[in-house]
GROMACS .gro file of C-alpha atoms in nm:
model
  297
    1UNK     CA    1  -2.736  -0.337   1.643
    2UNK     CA    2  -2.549  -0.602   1.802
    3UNK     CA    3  -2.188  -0.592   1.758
    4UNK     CA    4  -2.047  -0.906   1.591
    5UNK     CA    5  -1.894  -1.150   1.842
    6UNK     CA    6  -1.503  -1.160   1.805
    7UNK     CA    7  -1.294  -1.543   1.771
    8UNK     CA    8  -1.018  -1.572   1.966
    9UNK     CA    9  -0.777  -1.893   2.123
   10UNK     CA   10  -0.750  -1.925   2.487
   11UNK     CA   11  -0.366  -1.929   2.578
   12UNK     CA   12  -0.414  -1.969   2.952
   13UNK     CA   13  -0.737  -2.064   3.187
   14UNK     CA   14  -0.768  -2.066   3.537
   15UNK     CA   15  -1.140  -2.197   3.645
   16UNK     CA   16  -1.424  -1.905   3.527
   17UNK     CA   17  -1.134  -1.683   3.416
   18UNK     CA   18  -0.932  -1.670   3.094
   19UNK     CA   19  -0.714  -1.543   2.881
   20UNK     CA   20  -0.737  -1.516   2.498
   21UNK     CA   21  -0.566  -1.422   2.164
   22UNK     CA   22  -0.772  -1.284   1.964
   23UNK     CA   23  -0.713  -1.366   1.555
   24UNK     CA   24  -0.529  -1.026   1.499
   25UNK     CA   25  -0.339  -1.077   1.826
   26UNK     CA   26  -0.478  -0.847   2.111
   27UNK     CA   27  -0.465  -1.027   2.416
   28UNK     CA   28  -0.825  -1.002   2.655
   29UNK     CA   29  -0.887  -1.103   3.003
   30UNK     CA   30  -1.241  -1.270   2.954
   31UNK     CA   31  -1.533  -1.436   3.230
   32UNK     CA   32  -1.656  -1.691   3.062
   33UNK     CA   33  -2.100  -1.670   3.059
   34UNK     CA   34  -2.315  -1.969   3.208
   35UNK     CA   35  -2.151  -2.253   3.403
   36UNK     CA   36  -2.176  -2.492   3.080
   37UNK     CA   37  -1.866  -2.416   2.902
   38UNK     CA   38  -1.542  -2.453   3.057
   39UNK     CA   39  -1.277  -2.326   2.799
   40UNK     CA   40  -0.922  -2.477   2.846
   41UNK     CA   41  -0.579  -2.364   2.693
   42UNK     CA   42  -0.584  -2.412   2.306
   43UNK     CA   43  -1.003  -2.405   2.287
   44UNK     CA   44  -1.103  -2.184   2.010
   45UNK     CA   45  -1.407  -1.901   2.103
   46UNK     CA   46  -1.641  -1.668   2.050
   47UNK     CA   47  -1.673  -1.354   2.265
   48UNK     CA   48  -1.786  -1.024   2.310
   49UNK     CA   49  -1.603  -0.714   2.438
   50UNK     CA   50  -1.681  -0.552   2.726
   51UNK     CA   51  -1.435  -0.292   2.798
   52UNK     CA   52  -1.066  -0.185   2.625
   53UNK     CA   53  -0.915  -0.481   2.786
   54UNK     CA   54  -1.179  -0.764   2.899
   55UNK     CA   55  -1.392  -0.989   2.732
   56UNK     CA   56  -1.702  -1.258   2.758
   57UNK     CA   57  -1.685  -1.615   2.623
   58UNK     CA   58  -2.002  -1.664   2.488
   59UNK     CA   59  -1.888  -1.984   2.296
   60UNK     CA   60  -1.644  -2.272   2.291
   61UNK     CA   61  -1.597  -2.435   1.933
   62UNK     CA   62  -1.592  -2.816   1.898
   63UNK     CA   63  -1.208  -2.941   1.999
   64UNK     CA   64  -1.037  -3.141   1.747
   65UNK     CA   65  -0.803  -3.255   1.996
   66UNK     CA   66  -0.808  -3.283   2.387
   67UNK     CA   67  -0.587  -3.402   2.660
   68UNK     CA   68  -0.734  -3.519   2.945
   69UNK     CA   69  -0.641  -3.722   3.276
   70UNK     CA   70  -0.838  -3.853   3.601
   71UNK     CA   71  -0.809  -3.602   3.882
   72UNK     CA   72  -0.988  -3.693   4.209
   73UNK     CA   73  -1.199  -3.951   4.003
   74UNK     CA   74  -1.287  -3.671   3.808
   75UNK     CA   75  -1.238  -3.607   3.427
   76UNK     CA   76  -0.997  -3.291   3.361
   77UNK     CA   77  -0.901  -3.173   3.059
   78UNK     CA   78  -0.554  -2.979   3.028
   79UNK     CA   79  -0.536  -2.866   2.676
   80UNK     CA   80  -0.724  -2.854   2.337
   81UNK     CA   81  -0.661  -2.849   1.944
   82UNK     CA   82  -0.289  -2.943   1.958
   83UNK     CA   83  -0.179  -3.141   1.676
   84UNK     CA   84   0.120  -3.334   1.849
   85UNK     CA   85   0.251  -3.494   2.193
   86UNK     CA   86   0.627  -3.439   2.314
   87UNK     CA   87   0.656  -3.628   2.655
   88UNK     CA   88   0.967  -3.477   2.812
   89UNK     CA   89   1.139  -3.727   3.042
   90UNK     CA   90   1.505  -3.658   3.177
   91UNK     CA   91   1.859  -3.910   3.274
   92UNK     CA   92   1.792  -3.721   3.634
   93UNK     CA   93   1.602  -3.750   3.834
   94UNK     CA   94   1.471  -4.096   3.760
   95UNK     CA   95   1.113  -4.080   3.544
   96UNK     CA   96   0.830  -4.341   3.507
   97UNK     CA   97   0.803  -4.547   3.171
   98UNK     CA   98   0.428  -4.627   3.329
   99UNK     CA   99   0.366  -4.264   3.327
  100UNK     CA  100   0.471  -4.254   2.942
  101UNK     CA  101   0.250  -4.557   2.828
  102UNK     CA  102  -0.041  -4.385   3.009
  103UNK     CA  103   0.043  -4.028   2.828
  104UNK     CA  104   0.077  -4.275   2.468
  105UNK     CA  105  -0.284  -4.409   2.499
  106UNK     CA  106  -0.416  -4.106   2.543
  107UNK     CA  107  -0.230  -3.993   2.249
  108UNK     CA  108  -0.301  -4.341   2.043
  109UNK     CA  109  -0.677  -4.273   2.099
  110UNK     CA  110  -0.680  -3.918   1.953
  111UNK     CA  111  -0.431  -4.010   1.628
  112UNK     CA  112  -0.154  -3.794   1.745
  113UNK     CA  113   0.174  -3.823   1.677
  114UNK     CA  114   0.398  -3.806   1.925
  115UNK     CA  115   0.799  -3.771   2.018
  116UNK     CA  116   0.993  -3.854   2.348
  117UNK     CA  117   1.254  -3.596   2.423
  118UNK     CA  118   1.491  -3.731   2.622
  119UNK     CA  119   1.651  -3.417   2.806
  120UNK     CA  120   2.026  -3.383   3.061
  121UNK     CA  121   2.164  -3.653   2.787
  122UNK     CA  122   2.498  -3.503   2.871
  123UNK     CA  123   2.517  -3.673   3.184
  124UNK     CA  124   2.677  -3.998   3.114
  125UNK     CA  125   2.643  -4.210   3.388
  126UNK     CA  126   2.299  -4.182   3.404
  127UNK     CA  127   2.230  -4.194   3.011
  128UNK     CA  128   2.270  -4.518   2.927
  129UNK     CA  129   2.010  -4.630   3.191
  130UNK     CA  130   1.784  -4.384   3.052
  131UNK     CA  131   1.792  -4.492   2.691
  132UNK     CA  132   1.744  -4.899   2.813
  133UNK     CA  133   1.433  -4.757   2.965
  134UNK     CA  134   1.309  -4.603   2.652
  135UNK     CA  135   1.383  -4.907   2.395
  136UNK     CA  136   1.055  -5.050   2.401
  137UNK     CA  137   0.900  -4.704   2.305
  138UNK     CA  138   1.175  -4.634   2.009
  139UNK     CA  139   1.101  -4.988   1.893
  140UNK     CA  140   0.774  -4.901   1.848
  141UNK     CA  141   0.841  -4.608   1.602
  142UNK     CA  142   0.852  -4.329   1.855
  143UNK     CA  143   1.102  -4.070   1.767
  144UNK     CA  144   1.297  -4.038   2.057
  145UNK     CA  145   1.539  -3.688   2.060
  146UNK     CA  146   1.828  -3.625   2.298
  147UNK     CA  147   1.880  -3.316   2.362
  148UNK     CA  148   2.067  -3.115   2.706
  149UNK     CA  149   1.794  -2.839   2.746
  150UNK     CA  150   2.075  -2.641   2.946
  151UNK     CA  151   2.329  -2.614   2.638
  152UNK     CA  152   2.142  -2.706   2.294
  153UNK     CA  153   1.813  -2.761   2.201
  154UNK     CA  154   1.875  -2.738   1.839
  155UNK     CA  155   1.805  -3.120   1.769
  156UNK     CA  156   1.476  -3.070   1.874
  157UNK     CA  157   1.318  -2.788   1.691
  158UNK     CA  158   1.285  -2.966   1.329
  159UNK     CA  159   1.053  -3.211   1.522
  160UNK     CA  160   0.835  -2.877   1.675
  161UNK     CA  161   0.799  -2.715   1.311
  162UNK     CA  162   0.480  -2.647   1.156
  163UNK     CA  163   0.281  -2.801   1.490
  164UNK     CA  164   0.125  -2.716   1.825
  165UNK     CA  165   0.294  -2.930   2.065
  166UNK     CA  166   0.203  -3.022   2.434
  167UNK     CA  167   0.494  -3.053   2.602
  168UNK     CA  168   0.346  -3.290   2.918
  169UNK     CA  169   0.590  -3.504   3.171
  170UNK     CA  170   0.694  -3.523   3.530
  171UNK     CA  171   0.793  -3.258   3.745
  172UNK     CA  172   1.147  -3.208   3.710
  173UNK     CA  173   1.273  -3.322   3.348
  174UNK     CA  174   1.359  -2.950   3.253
  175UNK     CA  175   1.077  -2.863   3.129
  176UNK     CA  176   1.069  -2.484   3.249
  177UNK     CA  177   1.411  -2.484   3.106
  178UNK     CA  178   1.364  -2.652   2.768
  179UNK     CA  179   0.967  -2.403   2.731
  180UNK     CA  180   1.242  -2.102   2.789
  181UNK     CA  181   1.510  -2.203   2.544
  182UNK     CA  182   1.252  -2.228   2.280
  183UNK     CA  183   1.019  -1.893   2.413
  184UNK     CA  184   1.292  -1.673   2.508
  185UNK     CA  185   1.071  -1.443   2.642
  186UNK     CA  186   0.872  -1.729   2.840
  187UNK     CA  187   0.913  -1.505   3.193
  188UNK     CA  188   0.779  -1.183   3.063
  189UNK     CA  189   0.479  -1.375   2.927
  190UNK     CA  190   0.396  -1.598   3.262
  191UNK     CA  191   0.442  -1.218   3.442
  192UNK     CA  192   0.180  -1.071   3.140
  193UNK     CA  193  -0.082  -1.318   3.222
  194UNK     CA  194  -0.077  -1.293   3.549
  195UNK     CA  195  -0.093  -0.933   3.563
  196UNK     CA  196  -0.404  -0.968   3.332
  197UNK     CA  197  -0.572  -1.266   3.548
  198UNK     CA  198  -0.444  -1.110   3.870
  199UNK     CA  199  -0.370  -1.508   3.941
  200UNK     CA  200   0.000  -1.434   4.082
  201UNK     CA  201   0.145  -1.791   4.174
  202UNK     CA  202  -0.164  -1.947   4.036
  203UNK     CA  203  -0.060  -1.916   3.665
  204UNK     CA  204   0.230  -2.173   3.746
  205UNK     CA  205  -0.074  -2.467   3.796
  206UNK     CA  206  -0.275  -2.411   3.430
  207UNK     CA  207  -0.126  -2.518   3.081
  208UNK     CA  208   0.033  -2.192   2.854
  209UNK     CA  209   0.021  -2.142   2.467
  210UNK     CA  210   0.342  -1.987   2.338
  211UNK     CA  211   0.412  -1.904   2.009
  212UNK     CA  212   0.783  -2.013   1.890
  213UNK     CA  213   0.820  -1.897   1.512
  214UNK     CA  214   0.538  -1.831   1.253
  215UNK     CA  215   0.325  -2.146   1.237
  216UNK     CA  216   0.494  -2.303   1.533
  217UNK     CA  217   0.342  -2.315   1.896
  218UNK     CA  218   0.394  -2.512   2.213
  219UNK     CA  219   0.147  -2.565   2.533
  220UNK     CA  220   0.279  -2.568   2.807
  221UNK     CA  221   0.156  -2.812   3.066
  222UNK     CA  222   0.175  -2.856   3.499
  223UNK     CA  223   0.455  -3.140   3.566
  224UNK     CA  224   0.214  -3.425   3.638
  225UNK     CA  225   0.308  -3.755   3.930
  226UNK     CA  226   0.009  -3.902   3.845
  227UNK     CA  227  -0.215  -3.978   3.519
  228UNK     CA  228  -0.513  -4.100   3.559
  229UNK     CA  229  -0.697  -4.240   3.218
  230UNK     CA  230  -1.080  -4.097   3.286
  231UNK     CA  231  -1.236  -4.449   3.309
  232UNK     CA  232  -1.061  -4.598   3.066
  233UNK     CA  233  -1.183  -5.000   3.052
  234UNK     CA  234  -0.938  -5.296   2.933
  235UNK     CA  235  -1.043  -5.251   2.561
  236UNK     CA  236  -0.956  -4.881   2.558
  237UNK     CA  237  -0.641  -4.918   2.730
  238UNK     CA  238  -0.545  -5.257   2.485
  239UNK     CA  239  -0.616  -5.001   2.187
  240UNK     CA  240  -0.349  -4.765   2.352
  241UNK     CA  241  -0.034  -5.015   2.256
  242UNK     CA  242   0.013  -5.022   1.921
  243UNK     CA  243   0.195  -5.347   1.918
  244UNK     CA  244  -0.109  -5.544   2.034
  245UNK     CA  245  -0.308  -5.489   1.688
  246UNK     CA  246  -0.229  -5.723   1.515
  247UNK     CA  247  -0.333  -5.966   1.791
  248UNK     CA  248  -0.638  -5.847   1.929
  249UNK     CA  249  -0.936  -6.054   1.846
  250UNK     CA  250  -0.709  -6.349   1.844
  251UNK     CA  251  -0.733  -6.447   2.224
  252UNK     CA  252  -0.968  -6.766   2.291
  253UNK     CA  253  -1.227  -6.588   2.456
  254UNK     CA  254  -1.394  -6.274   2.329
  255UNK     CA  255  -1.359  -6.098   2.596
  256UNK     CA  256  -0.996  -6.107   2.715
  257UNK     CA  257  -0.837  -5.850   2.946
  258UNK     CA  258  -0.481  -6.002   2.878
  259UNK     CA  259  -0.429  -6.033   3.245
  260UNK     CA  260  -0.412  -6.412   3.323
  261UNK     CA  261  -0.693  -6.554   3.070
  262UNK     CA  262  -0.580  -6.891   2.883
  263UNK     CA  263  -0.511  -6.862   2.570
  264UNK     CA  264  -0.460  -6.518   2.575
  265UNK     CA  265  -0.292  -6.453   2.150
  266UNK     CA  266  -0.093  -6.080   2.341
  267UNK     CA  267   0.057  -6.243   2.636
  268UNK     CA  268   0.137  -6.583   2.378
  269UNK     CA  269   0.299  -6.276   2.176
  270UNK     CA  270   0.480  -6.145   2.457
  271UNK     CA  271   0.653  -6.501   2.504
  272UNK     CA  272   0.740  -6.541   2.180
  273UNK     CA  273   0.967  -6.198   2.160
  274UNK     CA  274   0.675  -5.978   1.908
  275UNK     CA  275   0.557  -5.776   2.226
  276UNK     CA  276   0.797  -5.682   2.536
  277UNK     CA  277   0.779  -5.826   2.804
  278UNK     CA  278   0.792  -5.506   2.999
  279UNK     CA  279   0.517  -5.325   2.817
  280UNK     CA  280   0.317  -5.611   2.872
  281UNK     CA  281   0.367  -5.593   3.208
  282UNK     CA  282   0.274  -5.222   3.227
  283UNK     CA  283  -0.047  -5.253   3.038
  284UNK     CA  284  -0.115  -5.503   3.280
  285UNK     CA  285  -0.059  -5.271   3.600
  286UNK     CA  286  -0.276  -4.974   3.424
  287UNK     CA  287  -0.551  -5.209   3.369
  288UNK     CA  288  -0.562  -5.319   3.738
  289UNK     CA  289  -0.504  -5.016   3.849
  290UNK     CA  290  -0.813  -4.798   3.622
  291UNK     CA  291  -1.048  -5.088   3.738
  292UNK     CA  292  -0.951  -5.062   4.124
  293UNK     CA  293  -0.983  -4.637   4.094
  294UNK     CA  294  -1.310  -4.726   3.924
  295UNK     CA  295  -1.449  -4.930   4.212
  296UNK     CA  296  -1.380  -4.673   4.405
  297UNK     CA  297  -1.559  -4.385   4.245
   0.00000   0.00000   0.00000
C-alpha cells in the first residue's frame, strides 16, 4: 500500500533542496523529484517521507500569490502565497523611490496590499528628507509606518496581524534588525536551517518564513539593488500606478507609452497637478529601461 503523501509549506529553498513545515509542524529537509517543479519559500506541497528527517516533493500546489523579479534576463521568483507587501526603506543610508515603484507594480498586478515602513525615523536630520521622498506614495493611499527598528517596533505590528508579509527592500534599511525584533528567535532558526540544508552562509541568499504570533507570519527576503520587472511591456508597467486609471484609454492614440506621444491624457494629467510629476518621471525611466533590457535578451 502506498503511504499517503504528506502537505507541507516550504519555509526556505535553496535550488533542488528545501526545507518544509509540515501541517502539524515537523520540520523536513526534502529533494525535490524531476527538474519541473521548482518550489520557492511560501509554495504549498505534497511529499513523501523518506527517512526520520528527509523528505521528497512530489508536488507544488498552484500559488495564489508570487513575487518575482528579472535576474540575468531571467524570470526568478522569491516567494509564494503571501497575502501582503511591506517595502522596508530607511532615513540612512539613502534608498531608491524607483526601486519602490518597481516593488508597487509588482504588487498592483497581484491585488496586494501593501505598507512602506519607514525605519531609523529617530534620526532627525535625515527624516525629513526621507518622508519628502515618500509623499507621492502616501498620497496615493499607501500606509506609510515610522518606526526605529533598534528601539520600538510596536507601531508596526497592528499592520503585520492576521497576514503573511514579505518584507522586500534594499540592502541596508534594517531589515535583519527589524525580522529579529519581531522573531526573537530569528538566529537560532537561520542556524536550524542551515544545519538541516547543510547550506552554511548560503541560507543568508534565499527568502525565510517565520512565524510571529498565531496567524501571523513574515518572509523574509535577500536585500535587493536591482529589480528587474520579468518583461514587463508599457501597458503592464502603466497598470502598476494606480493614479493613471482613471486616464488610461484617454491618450489620442491607442497605443500610447506616455513617453513623449502628443496628446498623451497621463502626462496632460501630470501638468495639471492630478499625477506627480516625479512618479511620472519614474514610470517613464522603468519603461525605457524594461524595453532596453529586453533588446538585449
Amino acid at each position: 500500500m502506498t503511504e499517503a503523501l504528506l502537505h507541507a509549506t516550504v519555509v526556505a529553498g535553496y535550488g533542488r533542496e528545501c526545507l518544509a513545515r509540515l501541517d502539524g509542524g515537523e520540520l523536513l529537509r526534502c529533494q525535490v523529484r524531476g527538474r519541473q517543479m521548482q518550489p520557492v519559500c511560501g509554495d504549498r506541497v505534497q511529499l513523501a517521507r523518506s527517512s526520520a528527517d528527509q523528505g521528497i516533493i512530489e508536488a507544488v500546489a498552484p500559488r495564489a500569490t508570487e513575487f518575482a523579479r528579472a535576474v540575468h534576463y531571467r524570470r526568478k521568483v522569491l516567494a509564494a502565497n503571501f497575502t501582503q507587501v511591506v517595502i522596508l526603506v530607511a532615513c540612512e543610508p539613502s534608498f531608491s523611490d524607483e526601486l519602490i515603484c518597481r516593488m508597487l507594480v509588482v504588487a498592483e498586478h497581484a491585488g496586494l496590499p501593501t505598507i512602506i515602513v519607514l525605519n531609523k525615523f529617530d534620526l532627525v536630520e535625515q527624516r525629513e528628507r526621507a518622508l519628502a521622498m515618500l509623499a507621492p506614495f502616501r498620497g496615493l493611499g499607501y500606509p506609510l509606518v515610522e518606526i526605529a527598528g533598534r528601539v520600538d517596533i510596536e507601531p508596526l505590528r497592528p499592520y503585520l496581524a492576521g497576514f503573511r508579509s514579505l518584507l522586500t527592500g534594499q540592502s541596508g534599511m534594517g531589515k535583519s534588525t527589524l525580522v529579529k525584533a519581531l522573531v526573537p528567535d530569528a538566529e537560532v532558526k537561520i542556524r536550524e536551517i542551515s544545519a538541516f540544508l547543510d547550506a552554511g552562509k548560503q541560507t543568508t541568499t534565499g527568502s525565510r518564513l517565520y512565524p510571529v504570533s498565531a496567524g501571523t507570519e513574515i518572509i523574509d527576503s535577500p536585500g535587493l539593488a536591482e529589480f528587474g520587472l520579468a518583461g514587463m511591456d508599457y501597458l503592464h508597467i502603466a497598470e502598476g500606478f494606480r493614479e493613471f486609471t482613471p486616464f488610461r484609454g484617454h491618450c489620442r492614440f491607442q497605443n500610447c507609452r506616455h513617453l513623449n506621444e502628443p496628446g498623451c491624457a497621463i502626462r496632460q494629467a501630470a501638468d495639471g497637478g492630478a499625477i506627480h510629476a516625479r512618479r511620472l518621471a519614474l514610470y517613464q525611466r522603468i519603461v525605457l529601461a524594461e524595453e532596453s533590457a529586453g533588446q538585449r535578451r
